[in-house]
């Protein structure tokens, strides 16, 4: 017999499943969160659940929000179980399940008026975001907010009903300003360098299209703390639902499976207060940048490094990729030769130890993270996780053979077939464009680097252009295995 997750069944949870130690009825909303996906529910929501379990912070409960029609599906799954989520932590020697209850409501995605009304509530002191790297309207090559994006232009029109997250946030801030309420803090929890500054650029950039005085007010009165977040959290499939039911006796419409490791480093800069998250392991620091750069280059760049060769070799799971000596060897060599040397010192951190931890986390056989997930959305991820590292190497006059090979592997993947000629289904918002460009690049490698919005100046740097063309030609001539073998032998 299994127990169906709901508030009424919290007292009947199976013995192996921990539940909230607090009365959810006394929780009060303090945070509206846009982007209620797996990562948010394995990370921010877990930290808050820990805080509530300790008996404090009960006026910082979460209210979900979203701007896309597709988010209604997740909302429906959570509504059926009273906004509860089961979080399962797994590694080779450990598996535990807990039900978290930090979320107490989820506004209807796309209901701009309803969301703005909640944002105007003085009880809401933080608006947080996990809207993915592609949700910030950033020009990939420059890394700067793009005010000409059609959705932003539409939100800037007089009397427009906002449809973007920035438009809705700005409308909420306008209400707070007009009603004399302290503005909420806007807190990004996405994997973007300087995510607070990027979010600020988006909100203020949109405000500037509407009214310069409004833009200045936001800049002077609203806090946008930078933060670094980390926890490997794959997508939920029937596999995870089945494991939860068979191993723990609990039915959950949308459980989250994740690794035991988690980290959150946050700038202590808030407009109207914050929960005391330092009591549950959040590191509050003056400058997040060193932690953020370390994580984005070594971990996210590492994910990109193993993703495309594994995808081309028809490897399904990330831990299986790490069991392939050519992939694991490529990761270790590229990290040590070209990526880690671009990372400045980080307080209280030994970079080699951090890399060893990353290698161990990638190798976790229980997490079920897929290579396809790592390959997703390269057009947004490469400009944030890989191309800045290339730029730094070029600036220092250092070699880029491994980074050029990583880029060539991404190009080869976007051609749309693996080395065994299996079809790669579309795996990027710009897939059609990437596939057409990758096909042109087979005979003319410079076509790939001519994607100015992705590569910018890097795509014109002679040393990189030559290294990329050579790597891509070797890939097409010899295949992924032989190319990696040559690279590891120092003969690429």
PDB file of N, CA, C and O in Angstrom, residues 78-139:
ATOM      1  N   UNK A  78       0.950  20.150  -8.242  1.00  0.00           N
ATOM      2  CA  UNK A  78       1.200  20.543  -6.856  1.00  0.00           C
ATOM      3  C   UNK A  78      -0.094  20.871  -6.113  1.00  0.00           C
ATOM      4  O   UNK A  78      -0.214  20.586  -4.919  1.00  0.00           O
ATOM      5  N   UNK A  79      -1.039  21.461  -6.820  1.00  0.00           N
ATOM      6  CA  UNK A  79      -2.322  21.807  -6.170  1.00  0.00           C
ATOM      7  C   UNK A  79      -3.017  20.555  -5.637  1.00  0.00           C
ATOM      8  O   UNK A  79      -3.596  20.564  -4.554  1.00  0.00           O
ATOM      9  N   UNK A  80      -2.926  19.463  -6.412  1.00  0.00           N
ATOM     10  CA  UNK A  80      -3.565  18.207  -5.997  1.00  0.00           C
ATOM     11  C   UNK A  80      -3.008  17.684  -4.679  1.00  0.00           C
ATOM     12  O   UNK A  80      -3.659  16.891  -3.995  1.00  0.00           O
ATOM     13  N   UNK A  81      -1.790  18.111  -4.331  1.00  0.00           N
ATOM     14  CA  UNK A  81      -1.180  17.628  -3.083  1.00  0.00           C
ATOM     15  C   UNK A  81      -0.871  18.791  -2.134  1.00  0.00           C
ATOM     16  O   UNK A  81       0.069  18.727  -1.345  1.00  0.00           O
ATOM     17  N   UNK A  82      -1.693  19.841  -2.244  1.00  0.00           N
ATOM     18  CA  UNK A  82      -1.652  20.962  -1.293  1.00  0.00           C
ATOM     19  C   UNK A  82      -0.290  21.641  -1.260  1.00  0.00           C
ATOM     20  O   UNK A  82       0.169  22.076  -0.202  1.00  0.00           O
ATOM     21  N   UNK A  83       0.357  21.736  -2.435  1.00  0.00           N
ATOM     22  CA  UNK A  83       1.634  22.437  -2.628  1.00  0.00           C
ATOM     23  C   UNK A  83       2.818  21.737  -1.946  1.00  0.00           C
ATOM     24  O   UNK A  83       3.897  22.304  -1.839  1.00  0.00           O
ATOM     25  N   UNK A  84       2.627  20.498  -1.521  1.00  0.00           N
ATOM     26  CA  UNK A  84       3.716  19.726  -0.899  1.00  0.00           C
ATOM     27  C   UNK A  84       4.614  19.098  -1.976  1.00  0.00           C
ATOM     28  O   UNK A  84       4.150  18.779  -3.076  1.00  0.00           O
ATOM     29  N   UNK A  85       5.887  18.908  -1.640  1.00  0.00           N
ATOM     30  CA  UNK A  85       6.836  18.251  -2.546  1.00  0.00           C
ATOM     31  C   UNK A  85       7.668  17.239  -1.772  1.00  0.00           C
ATOM     32  O   UNK A  85       8.133  17.535  -0.666  1.00  0.00           O
ATOM     33  N   UNK A  86       7.864  16.065  -2.368  1.00  0.00           N
ATOM     34  CA  UNK A  86       8.810  15.100  -1.805  1.00  0.00           C
ATOM     35  C   UNK A  86      10.168  15.312  -2.452  1.00  0.00           C
ATOM     36  O   UNK A  86      10.281  15.335  -3.679  1.00  0.00           O
ATOM     37  N   UNK A  87      11.182  15.478  -1.621  1.00  0.00           N
ATOM     38  CA  UNK A  87      12.556  15.642  -2.097  1.00  0.00           C
ATOM     39  C   UNK A  87      13.345  14.393  -1.705  1.00  0.00           C
ATOM     40  O   UNK A  87      13.431  14.053  -0.521  1.00  0.00           O
ATOM     41  N   UNK A  88      13.886  13.709  -2.704  1.00  0.00           N
ATOM     42  CA  UNK A  88      14.666  12.484  -2.479  1.00  0.00           C
ATOM     43  C   UNK A  88      16.127  12.773  -2.785  1.00  0.00           C
ATOM     44  O   UNK A  88      16.471  13.157  -3.906  1.00  0.00           O
ATOM     45  N   UNK A  89      16.983  12.605  -1.788  1.00  0.00           N
ATOM     46  CA  UNK A  89      18.425  12.759  -1.967  1.00  0.00           C
ATOM     47  C   UNK A  89      19.043  11.384  -2.208  1.00  0.00           C
ATOM     48  O   UNK A  89      18.737  10.433  -1.482  1.00  0.00           O
ATOM     49  N   UNK A  90      19.946  11.331  -3.204  1.00  0.00           N
ATOM     50  CA  UNK A  90      20.544  10.044  -3.560  1.00  0.00           C
ATOM     51  C   UNK A  90      22.016  10.171  -3.917  1.00  0.00           C
ATOM     52  O   UNK A  90      22.405  11.077  -4.655  1.00  0.00           O
ATOM     53  N   UNK A  91      22.828   9.282  -3.388  1.00  0.00           N
ATOM     54  CA  UNK A  91      24.127   9.001  -3.974  1.00  0.00           C
ATOM     55  C   UNK A  91      24.409   7.519  -3.764  1.00  0.00           C
ATOM     56  O   UNK A  91      23.517   6.761  -3.350  1.00  0.00           O
ATOM     57  N   UNK A  92      25.635   7.081  -4.041  1.00  0.00           N
ATOM     58  CA  UNK A  92      25.900   5.640  -4.053  1.00  0.00           C
ATOM     59  C   UNK A  92      25.669   4.974  -2.699  1.00  0.00           C
ATOM     60  O   UNK A  92      25.356   3.799  -2.629  1.00  0.00           O
ATOM     61  N   UNK A  93      25.812   5.725  -1.598  1.00  0.00           N
ATOM     62  CA  UNK A  93      25.635   5.092  -0.300  1.00  0.00           C
ATOM     63  C   UNK A  93      24.517   5.677   0.532  1.00  0.00           C
ATOM     64  O   UNK A  93      24.459   5.469   1.743  1.00  0.00           O
ATOM     65  N   UNK A  94      23.621   6.414  -0.109  1.00  0.00           N
ATOM     66  CA  UNK A  94      22.654   7.175   0.674  1.00  0.00           C
ATOM     67  C   UNK A  94      21.398   7.434  -0.148  1.00  0.00           C
ATOM     68  O   UNK A  94      21.471   7.760  -1.322  1.00  0.00           O
ATOM     69  N   UNK A  95      20.238   7.278   0.493  1.00  0.00           N
ATOM     70  CA  UNK A  95      18.968   7.634  -0.151  1.00  0.00           C
ATOM     71  C   UNK A  95      17.989   7.983   0.960  1.00  0.00           C
ATOM     72  O   UNK A  95      17.756   7.188   1.863  1.00  0.00           O
ATOM     73  N   UNK A  96      17.455   9.194   0.897  1.00  0.00           N
ATOM     74  CA  UNK A  96      16.502   9.620   1.918  1.00  0.00           C
ATOM     75  C   UNK A  96      15.406  10.437   1.270  1.00  0.00           C
ATOM     76  O   UNK A  96      15.611  11.050   0.216  1.00  0.00           O
ATOM     77  N   UNK A  97      14.233  10.439   1.906  1.00  0.00           N
ATOM     78  CA  UNK A  97      13.093  11.188   1.371  1.00  0.00           C
ATOM     79  C   UNK A  97      12.497  12.061   2.467  1.00  0.00           C
ATOM     80  O   UNK A  97      12.397  11.647   3.624  1.00  0.00           O
ATOM     81  N   UNK A  98      12.108  13.268   2.078  1.00  0.00           N
ATOM     82  CA  UNK A  98      11.440  14.166   3.003  1.00  0.00           C
ATOM     83  C   UNK A  98      10.355  14.919   2.251  1.00  0.00           C
ATOM     84  O   UNK A  98      10.486  15.178   1.050  1.00  0.00           O
ATOM     85  N   UNK A  99       9.306  15.258   2.939  1.00  0.00           N
ATOM     86  CA  UNK A  99       8.240  16.095   2.368  1.00  0.00           C
ATOM     87  C   UNK A  99       8.461  17.518   2.863  1.00  0.00           C
ATOM     88  O   UNK A  99       8.599  17.753   4.065  1.00  0.00           O
ATOM     89  N   UNK A 100       8.531  18.460   1.928  1.00  0.00           N
ATOM     90  CA  UNK A 100       8.712  19.867   2.288  1.00  0.00           C
ATOM     91  C   UNK A 100       7.386  20.609   2.147  1.00  0.00           C
ATOM     92  O   UNK A 100       6.610  20.348   1.228  1.00  0.00           O
ATOM     93  N   UNK A 101       7.179  21.560   3.048  1.00  0.00           N
ATOM     94  CA  UNK A 101       5.895  22.279   3.055  1.00  0.00           C
ATOM     95  C   UNK A 101       6.034  23.782   3.026  1.00  0.00           C
ATOM     96  O   UNK A 101       5.121  24.506   3.445  1.00  0.00           O
ATOM     97  N   UNK A 102       7.178  24.273   2.511  1.00  0.00           N
ATOM     98  CA  UNK A 102       7.448  25.715   2.568  1.00  0.00           C
ATOM     99  C   UNK A 102       6.573  26.527   1.624  1.00  0.00           C
ATOM    100  O   UNK A 102       6.408  27.733   1.809  1.00  0.00           O
ATOM    101  N   UNK A 103       6.014  25.874   0.595  1.00  0.00           N
ATOM    102  CA  UNK A 103       5.127  26.592  -0.330  1.00  0.00           C
ATOM    103  C   UNK A 103       3.685  26.474   0.143  1.00  0.00           C
ATOM    104  O   UNK A 103       3.221  25.375   0.454  1.00  0.00           O
ATOM    105  N   UNK A 104       2.983  27.595   0.193  1.00  0.00           N
ATOM    106  CA  UNK A 104       1.598  27.576   0.695  1.00  0.00           C
ATOM    107  C   UNK A 104       0.579  28.029  -0.338  1.00  0.00           C
ATOM    108  O   UNK A 104      -0.631  27.976  -0.094  1.00  0.00           O
ATOM    109  N   UNK A 105       1.045  28.460  -1.523  1.00  0.00           N
ATOM    110  CA  UNK A 105       0.119  28.890  -2.577  1.00  0.00           C
ATOM    111  C   UNK A 105       0.899  28.947  -3.880  1.00  0.00           C
ATOM    112  O   UNK A 105       2.140  28.969  -3.876  1.00  0.00           O
ATOM    113  N   UNK A 106       0.180  28.937  -4.988  1.00  0.00           N
ATOM    114  CA  UNK A 106       0.804  29.022  -6.310  1.00  0.00           C
ATOM    115  C   UNK A 106      -0.184  29.786  -7.185  1.00  0.00           C
ATOM    116  O   UNK A 106      -1.237  29.266  -7.548  1.00  0.00           O
ATOM    117  N   UNK A 107       0.143  31.047  -7.473  1.00  0.00           N
ATOM    118  CA  UNK A 107      -0.741  31.885  -8.277  1.00  0.00           C
ATOM    119  C   UNK A 107      -0.838  31.333  -9.688  1.00  0.00           C
ATOM    120  O   UNK A 107       0.095  30.717 -10.193  1.00  0.00           O
ATOM    121  N   UNK A 108      -1.957  31.576 -10.342  1.00  0.00           N
ATOM    122  CA  UNK A 108      -2.151  31.013 -11.671  1.00  0.00           C
ATOM    123  C   UNK A 108      -1.162  31.631 -12.661  1.00  0.00           C
ATOM    124  O   UNK A 108      -1.131  32.850 -12.853  1.00  0.00           O
ATOM    125  N   UNK A 109      -0.308  30.805 -13.285  1.00  0.00           N
ATOM    126  CA  UNK A 109       0.653  31.346 -14.256  1.00  0.00           C
ATOM    127  C   UNK A 109      -0.042  32.142 -15.353  1.00  0.00           C
ATOM    128  O   UNK A 109      -1.093  31.726 -15.880  1.00  0.00           O
ATOM    129  N   UNK A 110       0.516  33.299 -15.662  1.00  0.00           N
ATOM    130  CA  UNK A 110      -0.043  34.152 -16.702  1.00  0.00           C
ATOM    131  C   UNK A 110      -1.107  35.113 -16.225  1.00  0.00           C
ATOM    132  O   UNK A 110      -1.501  36.019 -16.974  1.00  0.00           O
ATOM    133  N   UNK A 111      -1.585  34.946 -14.989  1.00  0.00           N
ATOM    134  CA  UNK A 111      -2.593  35.866 -14.445  1.00  0.00           C
ATOM    135  C   UNK A 111      -1.878  37.106 -13.916  1.00  0.00           C
ATOM    136  O   UNK A 111      -1.637  37.246 -12.720  1.00  0.00           O
ATOM    137  N   UNK A 112      -1.536  38.014 -14.842  1.00  0.00           N
ATOM    138  CA  UNK A 112      -0.729  39.180 -14.464  1.00  0.00           C
ATOM    139  C   UNK A 112      -1.389  39.985 -13.354  1.00  0.00           C
ATOM    140  O   UNK A 112      -0.730  40.379 -12.381  1.00  0.00           O
ATOM    141  N   UNK A 113      -2.688  40.226 -13.472  1.00  0.00           N
ATOM    142  CA  UNK A 113      -3.382  41.057 -12.476  1.00  0.00           C
ATOM    143  C   UNK A 113      -3.318  40.423 -11.098  1.00  0.00           C
ATOM    144  O   UNK A 113      -3.048  41.102 -10.096  1.00  0.00           O
ATOM    145  N   UNK A 114      -3.546  39.120 -11.031  1.00  0.00           N
ATOM    146  CA  UNK A 114      -3.525  38.426  -9.749  1.00  0.00           C
ATOM    147  C   UNK A 114      -2.143  38.418  -9.131  1.00  0.00           C
ATOM    148  O   UNK A 114      -1.983  38.585  -7.914  1.00  0.00           O
ATOM    149  N   UNK A 115      -1.112  38.233  -9.971  1.00  0.00           N
ATOM    150  CA  UNK A 115       0.263  38.208  -9.456  1.00  0.00           C
ATOM    151  C   UNK A 115       0.675  39.602  -8.979  1.00  0.00           C
ATOM    152  O   UNK A 115       1.268  39.755  -7.904  1.00  0.00           O
ATOM    153  N   UNK A 116       0.345  40.623  -9.758  1.00  0.00           N
ATOM    154  CA  UNK A 116       0.699  41.996  -9.375  1.00  0.00           C
ATOM    155  C   UNK A 116       0.025  42.360  -8.053  1.00  0.00           C
ATOM    156  O   UNK A 116       0.635  43.005  -7.189  1.00  0.00           O
ATOM    157  N   UNK A 117      -1.221  41.918  -7.876  1.00  0.00           N
ATOM    158  CA  UNK A 117      -1.933  42.183  -6.619  1.00  0.00           C
ATOM    159  C   UNK A 117      -1.176  41.584  -5.440  1.00  0.00           C
ATOM    160  O   UNK A 117      -1.015  42.214  -4.391  1.00  0.00           O
ATOM    161  N   UNK A 118      -0.662  40.364  -5.619  1.00  0.00           N
ATOM    162  CA  UNK A 118       0.088  39.739  -4.532  1.00  0.00           C
ATOM    163  C   UNK A 118       1.436  40.446  -4.314  1.00  0.00           C
ATOM    164  O   UNK A 118       1.881  40.619  -3.181  1.00  0.00           O
ATOM    165  N   UNK A 119       2.068  40.876  -5.405  1.00  0.00           N
ATOM    166  CA  UNK A 119       3.343  41.596  -5.273  1.00  0.00           C
ATOM    167  C   UNK A 119       3.166  42.925  -4.538  1.00  0.00           C
ATOM    168  O   UNK A 119       4.111  43.424  -3.914  1.00  0.00           O
ATOM    169  N   UNK A 120       1.966  43.486  -4.611  1.00  0.00           N
ATOM    170  CA  UNK A 120       1.703  44.755  -3.931  1.00  0.00           C
ATOM    171  C   UNK A 120       1.503  44.575  -2.427  1.00  0.00           C
ATOM    172  O   UNK A 120       1.560  45.545  -1.665  1.00  0.00           O
ATOM    173  N   UNK A 121       1.281  43.342  -1.985  1.00  0.00           N
ATOM    174  CA  UNK A 121       1.045  43.055  -0.568  1.00  0.00           C
ATOM    175  C   UNK A 121       2.314  43.351   0.238  1.00  0.00           C
ATOM    176  O   UNK A 121       3.365  42.774  -0.028  1.00  0.00           O
ATOM    177  N   UNK A 122       2.247  44.236   1.231  1.00  0.00           N
ATOM    178  CA  UNK A 122       3.446  44.581   2.016  1.00  0.00           C
ATOM    179  C   UNK A 122       4.101  43.375   2.696  1.00  0.00           C
ATOM    180  O   UNK A 122       5.281  43.430   3.044  1.00  0.00           O
ATOM    181  N   UNK A 123       3.341  42.280   2.879  1.00  0.00           N
ATOM    182  CA  UNK A 123       3.915  41.088   3.512  1.00  0.00           C
ATOM    183  C   UNK A 123       4.977  40.438   2.633  1.00  0.00           C
ATOM    184  O   UNK A 123       5.863  39.737   3.136  1.00  0.00           O
ATOM    185  N   UNK A 124       4.880  40.651   1.322  1.00  0.00           N
ATOM    186  CA  UNK A 124       5.855  40.076   0.390  1.00  0.00           C
ATOM    187  C   UNK A 124       7.093  40.956   0.390  1.00  0.00           C
ATOM    188  O   UNK A 124       7.063  42.103  -0.043  1.00  0.00           O
ATOM    189  N   UNK A 125       8.196  40.385   0.870  1.00  0.00           N
ATOM    190  CA  UNK A 125       9.418  41.176   1.000  1.00  0.00           C
ATOM    191  C   UNK A 125      10.509  40.751   0.013  1.00  0.00           C
ATOM    192  O   UNK A 125      11.503  41.452  -0.163  1.00  0.00           O
ATOM    193  N   UNK A 126      10.334  39.589  -0.603  1.00  0.00           N
ATOM    194  CA  UNK A 126      11.302  39.110  -1.598  1.00  0.00           C
ATOM    195  C   UNK A 126      10.542  38.521  -2.783  1.00  0.00           C
ATOM    196  O   UNK A 126       9.564  37.794  -2.604  1.00  0.00           O
ATOM    197  N   UNK A 127      11.006  38.842  -3.981  1.00  0.00           N
ATOM    198  CA  UNK A 127      10.553  38.152  -5.195  1.00  0.00           C
ATOM    199  C   UNK A 127      11.773  37.437  -5.758  1.00  0.00           C
ATOM    200  O   UNK A 127      12.795  38.070  -6.066  1.00  0.00           O
ATOM    201  N   UNK A 128      11.706  36.121  -5.833  1.00  0.00           N
ATOM    202  CA  UNK A 128      12.857  35.332  -6.285  1.00  0.00           C
ATOM    203  C   UNK A 128      12.563  34.680  -7.633  1.00  0.00           C
ATOM    204  O   UNK A 128      11.403  34.550  -8.038  1.00  0.00           O
ATOM    205  N   UNK A 129      13.634  34.272  -8.306  1.00  0.00           N
ATOM    206  CA  UNK A 129      13.511  33.798  -9.690  1.00  0.00           C
ATOM    207  C   UNK A 129      14.385  32.581  -9.953  1.00  0.00           C
ATOM    208  O   UNK A 129      15.569  32.583  -9.610  1.00  0.00           O
ATOM    209  N   UNK A 130      13.814  31.544 -10.560  1.00  0.00           N
ATOM    210  CA  UNK A 130      14.593  30.538 -11.289  1.00  0.00           C
ATOM    211  C   UNK A 130      13.905  30.385 -12.642  1.00  0.00           C
ATOM    212  O   UNK A 130      13.024  29.542 -12.820  1.00  0.00           O
ATOM    213  N   UNK A 131      14.312  31.225 -13.576  1.00  0.00           N
ATOM    214  CA  UNK A 131      13.642  31.293 -14.883  1.00  0.00           C
ATOM    215  C   UNK A 131      14.571  30.824 -15.996  1.00  0.00           C
ATOM    216  O   UNK A 131      14.282  31.057 -17.179  1.00  0.00           O
ATOM    217  N   UNK A 132      15.666  30.153 -15.649  1.00  0.00           N
ATOM    218  CA  UNK A 132      16.699  29.613 -16.548  1.00  0.00           C
ATOM    219  C   UNK A 132      17.519  30.720 -17.191  1.00  0.00           C
ATOM    220  O   UNK A 132      17.117  31.881 -17.231  1.00  0.00           O
ATOM    221  N   UNK A 133      18.663  30.303 -17.731  1.00  0.00           N
ATOM    222  CA  UNK A 133      19.590  31.267 -18.321  1.00  0.00           C
ATOM    223  C   UNK A 133      18.943  32.052 -19.457  1.00  0.00           C
ATOM    224  O   UNK A 133      19.301  33.201 -19.707  1.00  0.00           O
ATOM    225  N   UNK A 134      17.999  31.419 -20.161  1.00  0.00           N
ATOM    226  CA  UNK A 134      17.389  32.072 -21.320  1.00  0.00           C
ATOM    227  C   UNK A 134      16.269  33.033 -20.986  1.00  0.00           C
ATOM    228  O   UNK A 134      15.694  33.646 -21.901  1.00  0.00           O
ATOM    229  N   UNK A 135      15.936  33.200 -19.703  1.00  0.00           N
ATOM    230  CA  UNK A 135      14.770  34.005 -19.347  1.00  0.00           C
ATOM    231  C   UNK A 135      15.028  35.456 -19.055  1.00  0.00           C
ATOM    232  O   UNK A 135      14.113  36.194 -18.678  1.00  0.00           O
ATOM    233  N   UNK A 136      16.287  35.916 -19.250  1.00  0.00           N
ATOM    234  CA  UNK A 136      16.664  37.260 -18.806  1.00  0.00           C
ATOM    235  C   UNK A 136      16.800  38.276 -19.937  1.00  0.00           C
ATOM    236  O   UNK A 136      17.245  39.393 -19.715  1.00  0.00           O
ATOM    237  N   UNK A 137      16.458  37.892 -21.155  1.00  0.00           N
ATOM    238  CA  UNK A 137      16.497  38.807 -22.298  1.00  0.00           C
ATOM    239  C   UNK A 137      17.896  39.418 -22.462  1.00  0.00           C
ATOM    240  O   UNK A 137      18.064  40.615 -22.655  1.00  0.00           O
ATOM    241  N   UNK A 138      18.902  38.542 -22.383  1.00  0.00           N
ATOM    242  CA  UNK A 138      20.290  38.976 -22.508  1.00  0.00           C
ATOM    243  C   UNK A 138      20.749  38.742 -23.944  1.00  0.00           C
ATOM    244  O   UNK A 138      20.473  37.688 -24.533  1.00  0.00           O
ATOM    245  N   UNK A 139      21.461  39.709 -24.500  1.00  0.00           N
ATOM    246  CA  UNK A 139      22.137  39.483 -25.764  1.00  0.00           C
ATOM    247  C   UNK A 139      23.327  38.565 -25.485  1.00  0.00           C
ATOM    248  O   UNK A 139      24.218  38.929 -24.716  1.00  0.00           O
TER     249      UNK A 139
END
